[in-house]
mmCIF file of C-alpha atoms in Angstrom:
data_model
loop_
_atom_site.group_PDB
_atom_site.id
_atom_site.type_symbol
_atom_site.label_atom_id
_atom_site.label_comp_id
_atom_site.label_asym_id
_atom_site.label_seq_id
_atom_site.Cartn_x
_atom_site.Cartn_y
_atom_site.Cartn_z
ATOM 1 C CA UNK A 129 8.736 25.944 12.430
ATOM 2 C CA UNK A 130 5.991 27.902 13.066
ATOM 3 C CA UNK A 131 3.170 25.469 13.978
ATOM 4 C CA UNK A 132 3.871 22.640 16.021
ATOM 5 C CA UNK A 133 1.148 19.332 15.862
ATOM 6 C CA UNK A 134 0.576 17.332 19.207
ATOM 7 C CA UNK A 135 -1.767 13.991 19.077
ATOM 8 C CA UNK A 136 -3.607 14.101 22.443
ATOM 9 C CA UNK A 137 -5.651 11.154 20.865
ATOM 10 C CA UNK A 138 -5.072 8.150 19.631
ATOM 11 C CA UNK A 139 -4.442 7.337 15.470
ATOM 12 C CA UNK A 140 -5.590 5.400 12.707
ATOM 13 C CA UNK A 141 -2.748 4.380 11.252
ATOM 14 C CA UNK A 142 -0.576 3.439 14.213
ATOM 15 C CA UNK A 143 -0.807 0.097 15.307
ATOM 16 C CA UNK A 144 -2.589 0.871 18.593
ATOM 17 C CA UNK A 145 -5.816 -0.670 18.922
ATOM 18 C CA UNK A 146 -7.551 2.318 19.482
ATOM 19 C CA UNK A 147 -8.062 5.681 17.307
ATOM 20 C CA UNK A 148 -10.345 7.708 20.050
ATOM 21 C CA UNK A 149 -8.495 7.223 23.485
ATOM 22 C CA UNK A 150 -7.081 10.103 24.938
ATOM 23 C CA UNK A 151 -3.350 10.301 25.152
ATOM 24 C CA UNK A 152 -2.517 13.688 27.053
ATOM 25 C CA UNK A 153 -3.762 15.032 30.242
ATOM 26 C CA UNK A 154 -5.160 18.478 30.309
ATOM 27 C CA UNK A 155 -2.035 19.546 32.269
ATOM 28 C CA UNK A 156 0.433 18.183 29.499
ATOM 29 C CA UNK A 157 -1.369 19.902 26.472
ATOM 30 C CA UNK A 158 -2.071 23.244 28.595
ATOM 31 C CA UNK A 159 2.128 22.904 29.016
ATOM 32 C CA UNK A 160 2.741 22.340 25.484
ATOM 33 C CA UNK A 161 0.460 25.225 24.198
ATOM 34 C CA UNK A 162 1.531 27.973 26.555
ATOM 35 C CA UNK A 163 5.235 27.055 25.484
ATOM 36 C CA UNK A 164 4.092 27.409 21.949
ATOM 37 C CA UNK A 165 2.206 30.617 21.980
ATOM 38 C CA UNK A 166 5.294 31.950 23.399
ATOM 39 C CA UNK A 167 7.227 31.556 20.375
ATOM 40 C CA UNK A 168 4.329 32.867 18.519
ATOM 41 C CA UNK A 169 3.519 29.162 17.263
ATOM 42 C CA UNK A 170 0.094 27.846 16.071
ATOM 43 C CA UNK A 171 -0.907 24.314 18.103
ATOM 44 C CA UNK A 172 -3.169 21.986 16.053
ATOM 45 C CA UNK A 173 -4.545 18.567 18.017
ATOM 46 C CA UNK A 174 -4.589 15.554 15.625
ATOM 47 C CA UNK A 175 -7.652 14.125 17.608
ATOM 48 C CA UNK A 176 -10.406 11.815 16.716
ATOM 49 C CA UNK A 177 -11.952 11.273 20.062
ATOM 50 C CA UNK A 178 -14.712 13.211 22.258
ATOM 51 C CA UNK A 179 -12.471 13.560 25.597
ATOM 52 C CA UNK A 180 -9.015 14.414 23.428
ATOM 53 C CA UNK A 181 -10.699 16.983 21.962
ATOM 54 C CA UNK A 182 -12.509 18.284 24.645
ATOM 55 C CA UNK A 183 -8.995 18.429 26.509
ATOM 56 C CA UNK A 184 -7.026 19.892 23.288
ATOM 57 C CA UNK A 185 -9.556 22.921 23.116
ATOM 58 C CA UNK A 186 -9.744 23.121 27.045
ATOM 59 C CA UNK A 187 -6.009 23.239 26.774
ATOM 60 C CA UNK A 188 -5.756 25.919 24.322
ATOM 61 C CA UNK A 189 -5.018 24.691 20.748
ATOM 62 C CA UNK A 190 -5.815 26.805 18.128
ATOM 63 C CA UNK A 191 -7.035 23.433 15.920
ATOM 64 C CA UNK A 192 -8.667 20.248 16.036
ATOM 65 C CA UNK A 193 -7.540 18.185 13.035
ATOM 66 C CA UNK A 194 -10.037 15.168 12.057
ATOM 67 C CA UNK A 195 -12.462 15.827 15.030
ATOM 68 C CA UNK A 196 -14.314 11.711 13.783
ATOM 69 C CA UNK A 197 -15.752 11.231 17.148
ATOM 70 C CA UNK A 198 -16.075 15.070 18.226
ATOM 71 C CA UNK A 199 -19.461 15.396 20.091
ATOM 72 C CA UNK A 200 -22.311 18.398 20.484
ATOM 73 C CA UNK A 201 -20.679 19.698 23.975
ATOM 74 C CA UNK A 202 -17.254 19.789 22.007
ATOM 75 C CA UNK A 203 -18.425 21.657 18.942
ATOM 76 C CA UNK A 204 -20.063 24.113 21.881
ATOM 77 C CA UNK A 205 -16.629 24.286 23.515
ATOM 78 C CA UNK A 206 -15.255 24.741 20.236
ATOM 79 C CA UNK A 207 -17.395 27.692 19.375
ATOM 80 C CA UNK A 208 -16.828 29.361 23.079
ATOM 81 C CA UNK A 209 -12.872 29.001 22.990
ATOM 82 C CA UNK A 210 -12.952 30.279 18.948
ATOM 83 C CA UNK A 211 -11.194 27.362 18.171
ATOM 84 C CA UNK A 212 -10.637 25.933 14.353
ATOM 85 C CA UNK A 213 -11.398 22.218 12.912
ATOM 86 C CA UNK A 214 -9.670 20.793 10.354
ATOM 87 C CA UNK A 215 -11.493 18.008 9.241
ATOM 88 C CA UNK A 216 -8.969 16.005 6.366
ATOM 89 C CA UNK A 217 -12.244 13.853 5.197
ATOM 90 C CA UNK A 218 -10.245 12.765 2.359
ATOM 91 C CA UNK A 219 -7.771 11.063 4.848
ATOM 92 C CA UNK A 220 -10.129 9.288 6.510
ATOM 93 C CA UNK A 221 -11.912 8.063 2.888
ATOM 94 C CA UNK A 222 -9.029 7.086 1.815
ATOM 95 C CA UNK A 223 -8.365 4.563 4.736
ATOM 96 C CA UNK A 224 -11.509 3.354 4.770
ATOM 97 C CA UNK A 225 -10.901 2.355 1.409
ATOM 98 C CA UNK A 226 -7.890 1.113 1.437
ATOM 99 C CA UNK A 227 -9.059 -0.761 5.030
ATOM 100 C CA UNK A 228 -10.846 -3.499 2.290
ATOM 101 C CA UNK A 229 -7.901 -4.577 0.826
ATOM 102 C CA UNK A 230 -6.872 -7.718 2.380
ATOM 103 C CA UNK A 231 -3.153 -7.247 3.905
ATOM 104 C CA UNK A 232 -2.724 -3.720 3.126
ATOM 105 C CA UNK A 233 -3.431 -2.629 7.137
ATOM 106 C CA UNK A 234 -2.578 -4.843 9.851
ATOM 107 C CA UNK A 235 -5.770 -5.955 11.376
ATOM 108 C CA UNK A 236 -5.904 -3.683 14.103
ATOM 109 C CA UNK A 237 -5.134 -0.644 12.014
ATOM 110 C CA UNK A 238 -7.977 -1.655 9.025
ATOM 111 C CA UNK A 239 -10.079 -2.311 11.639
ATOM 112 C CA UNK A 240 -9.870 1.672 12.764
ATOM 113 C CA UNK A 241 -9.919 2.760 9.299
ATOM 114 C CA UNK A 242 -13.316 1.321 9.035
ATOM 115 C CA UNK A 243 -14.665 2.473 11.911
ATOM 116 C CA UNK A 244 -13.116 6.487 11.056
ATOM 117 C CA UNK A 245 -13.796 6.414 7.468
ATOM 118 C CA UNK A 246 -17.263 6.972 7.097
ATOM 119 C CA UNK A 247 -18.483 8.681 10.041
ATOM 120 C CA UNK A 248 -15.488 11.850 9.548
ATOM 121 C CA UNK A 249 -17.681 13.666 6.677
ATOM 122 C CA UNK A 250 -20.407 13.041 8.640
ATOM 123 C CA UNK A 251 -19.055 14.992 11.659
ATOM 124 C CA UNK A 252 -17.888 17.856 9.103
ATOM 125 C CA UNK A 253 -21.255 18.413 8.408
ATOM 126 C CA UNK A 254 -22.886 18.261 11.365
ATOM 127 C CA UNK A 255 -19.651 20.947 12.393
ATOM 128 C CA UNK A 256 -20.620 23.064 9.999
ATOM 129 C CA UNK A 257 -24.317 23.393 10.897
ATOM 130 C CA UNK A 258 -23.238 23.364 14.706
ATOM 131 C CA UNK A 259 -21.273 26.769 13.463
ATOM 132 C CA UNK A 260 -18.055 25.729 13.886
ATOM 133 C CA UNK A 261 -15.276 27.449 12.803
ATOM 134 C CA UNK A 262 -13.396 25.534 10.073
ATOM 135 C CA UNK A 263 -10.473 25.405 7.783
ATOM 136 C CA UNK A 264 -9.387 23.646 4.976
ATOM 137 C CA UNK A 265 -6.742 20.647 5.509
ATOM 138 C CA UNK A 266 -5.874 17.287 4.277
ATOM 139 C CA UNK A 267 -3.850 15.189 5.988
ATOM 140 C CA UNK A 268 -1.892 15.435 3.179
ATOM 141 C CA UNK A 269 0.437 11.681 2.245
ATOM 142 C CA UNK A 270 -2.188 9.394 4.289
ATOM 143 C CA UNK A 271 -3.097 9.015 0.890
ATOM 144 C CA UNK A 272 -1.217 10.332 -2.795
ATOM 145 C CA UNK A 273 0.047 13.577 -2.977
ATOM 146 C CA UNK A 274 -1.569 15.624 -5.544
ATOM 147 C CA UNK A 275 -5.257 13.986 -4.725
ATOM 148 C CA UNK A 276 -6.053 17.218 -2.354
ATOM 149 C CA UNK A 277 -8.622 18.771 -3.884
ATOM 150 C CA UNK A 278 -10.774 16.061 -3.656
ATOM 151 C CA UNK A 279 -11.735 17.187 -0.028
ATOM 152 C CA UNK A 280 -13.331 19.816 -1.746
ATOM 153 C CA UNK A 281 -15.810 17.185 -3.430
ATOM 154 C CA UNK A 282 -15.870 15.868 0.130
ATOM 155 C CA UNK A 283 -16.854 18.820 2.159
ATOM 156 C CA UNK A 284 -19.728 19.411 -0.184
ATOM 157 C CA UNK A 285 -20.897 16.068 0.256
ATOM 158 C CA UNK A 286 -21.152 16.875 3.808
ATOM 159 C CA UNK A 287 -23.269 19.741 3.086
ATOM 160 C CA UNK A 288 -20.895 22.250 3.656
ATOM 161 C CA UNK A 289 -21.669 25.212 0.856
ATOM 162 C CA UNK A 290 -18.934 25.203 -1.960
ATOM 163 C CA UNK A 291 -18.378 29.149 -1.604
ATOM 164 C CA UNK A 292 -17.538 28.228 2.314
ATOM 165 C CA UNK A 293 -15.587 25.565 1.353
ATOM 166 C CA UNK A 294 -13.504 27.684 -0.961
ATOM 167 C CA UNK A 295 -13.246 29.872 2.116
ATOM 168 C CA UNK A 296 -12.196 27.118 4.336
ATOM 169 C CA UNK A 297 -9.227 26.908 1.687
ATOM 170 C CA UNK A 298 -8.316 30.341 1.264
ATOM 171 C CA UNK A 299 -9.206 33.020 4.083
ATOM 172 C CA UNK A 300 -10.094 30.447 6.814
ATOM 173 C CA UNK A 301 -6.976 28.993 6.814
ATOM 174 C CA UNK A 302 -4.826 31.806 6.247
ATOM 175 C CA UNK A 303 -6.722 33.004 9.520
ATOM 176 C CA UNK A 304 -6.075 29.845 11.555
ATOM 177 C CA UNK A 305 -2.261 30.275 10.289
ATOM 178 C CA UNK A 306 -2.084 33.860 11.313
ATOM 179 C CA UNK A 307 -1.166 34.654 7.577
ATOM 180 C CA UNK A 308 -4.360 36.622 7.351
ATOM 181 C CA UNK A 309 -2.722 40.166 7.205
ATOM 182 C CA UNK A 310 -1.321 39.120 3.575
ATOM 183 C CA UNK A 311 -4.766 38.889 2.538
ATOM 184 C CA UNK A 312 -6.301 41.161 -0.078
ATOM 185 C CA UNK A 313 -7.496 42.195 -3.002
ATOM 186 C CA UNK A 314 -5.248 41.988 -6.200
ATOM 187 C CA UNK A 315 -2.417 44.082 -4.992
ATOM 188 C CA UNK A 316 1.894 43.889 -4.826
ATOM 189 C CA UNK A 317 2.476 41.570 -1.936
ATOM 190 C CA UNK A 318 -1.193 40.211 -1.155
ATOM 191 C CA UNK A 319 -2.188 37.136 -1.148
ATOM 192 C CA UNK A 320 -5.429 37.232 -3.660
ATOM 193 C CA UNK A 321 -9.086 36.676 -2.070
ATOM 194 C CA UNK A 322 -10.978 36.066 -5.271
ATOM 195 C CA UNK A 323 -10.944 32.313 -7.059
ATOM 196 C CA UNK A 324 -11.496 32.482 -10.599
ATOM 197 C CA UNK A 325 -14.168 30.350 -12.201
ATOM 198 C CA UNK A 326 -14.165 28.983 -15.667
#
């Protein structure tokens, strides 16, 4: 491994009854990180509410993944502490979606899916006017593999520019996965930074 995942927040698709309550103390996720950086290990936050993600960047992750609920003060702390967001919109369509068919969720869990779906492309947008930093991610078997690049469609809804969302794919994330030195131009051993267009 070289990127570890902690959920200082709650879920949507666990059968708690809440997706936005914090789960780890400031002290825990400041323990976790440290111990990770050691080994040279990126930390991304699954977190959907305000105070987890406050805490997770507080506490030194290098991501926030789905950020629904994130607030102006955290996309500010976010900005100060240079730290990435992830935000999977496709995920959170996808369970919103799937939230209206009777008996696929239990209750409690459709019931969260509602509430996350539609406000987490909001939040990407308002993120990427805010100036946050962010990276492309899915949240990859929420819903079907091999659906990914529909976040693409989804981050341009949100009024995030398609060249920066081709970025947030490419560069950005090799950045936030410390695989930038393999970027380049087309050369032996480089990782390409040009996207062809038909």
């Amino acid at each position: 491994s070289d990127l570890i995942k902690i959920m200082p927040s709650g879920g949507v698709l666990d059968e708690s009854s809440s997706a936005d309550n914090p789960q780890m103390t400031l002290d825990e996720i400041r323990a976790v990180v440290t111990a990770a950086h050691d080994y040279g290990f990126t930390v991304a936050a699954h977190a959907h509410g305000a105070e987890g993600i406050r805490r997770a960047v507080v506490g030194g992750v290098d991501s926030i993944e789905h950020g629904t609920f994130m607030d102006d003060a955290d996309m500010e702390l976010m900005k100060e502490h240079g730290t990435w967001y992830v935000p999977t919109i496709i995920a959170g369509k996808y369970v919103e979606e799937k939230a209206s068919v009777p008996g696929y969720y239990p209750p409690q869990v459709a019931a969260k899916a509602r509430l996350v779906g539609p406000i987490i492309q909001q939040t990407a947008g308002r993120a990427y006017r805010a100036g946050v930093r962010i990276a492309f991610g899915t949240d990859a078997a929420v819903y079907p593999h091999g659906e990914n690049a529909k976040e693409f469609v989804y981050m341009v809804g949100a009024g995030i520019p398609p060249a920066y969302a081709l970025q947030a794919a490419t560069t950005h994330a090799a950045e936030l996965l410390h695989q930038d030195a393999s970027l380049g131009s087309i050369s032996a051993g480089k990782y390409a930074d040009i996207v062809a267009v038909h």
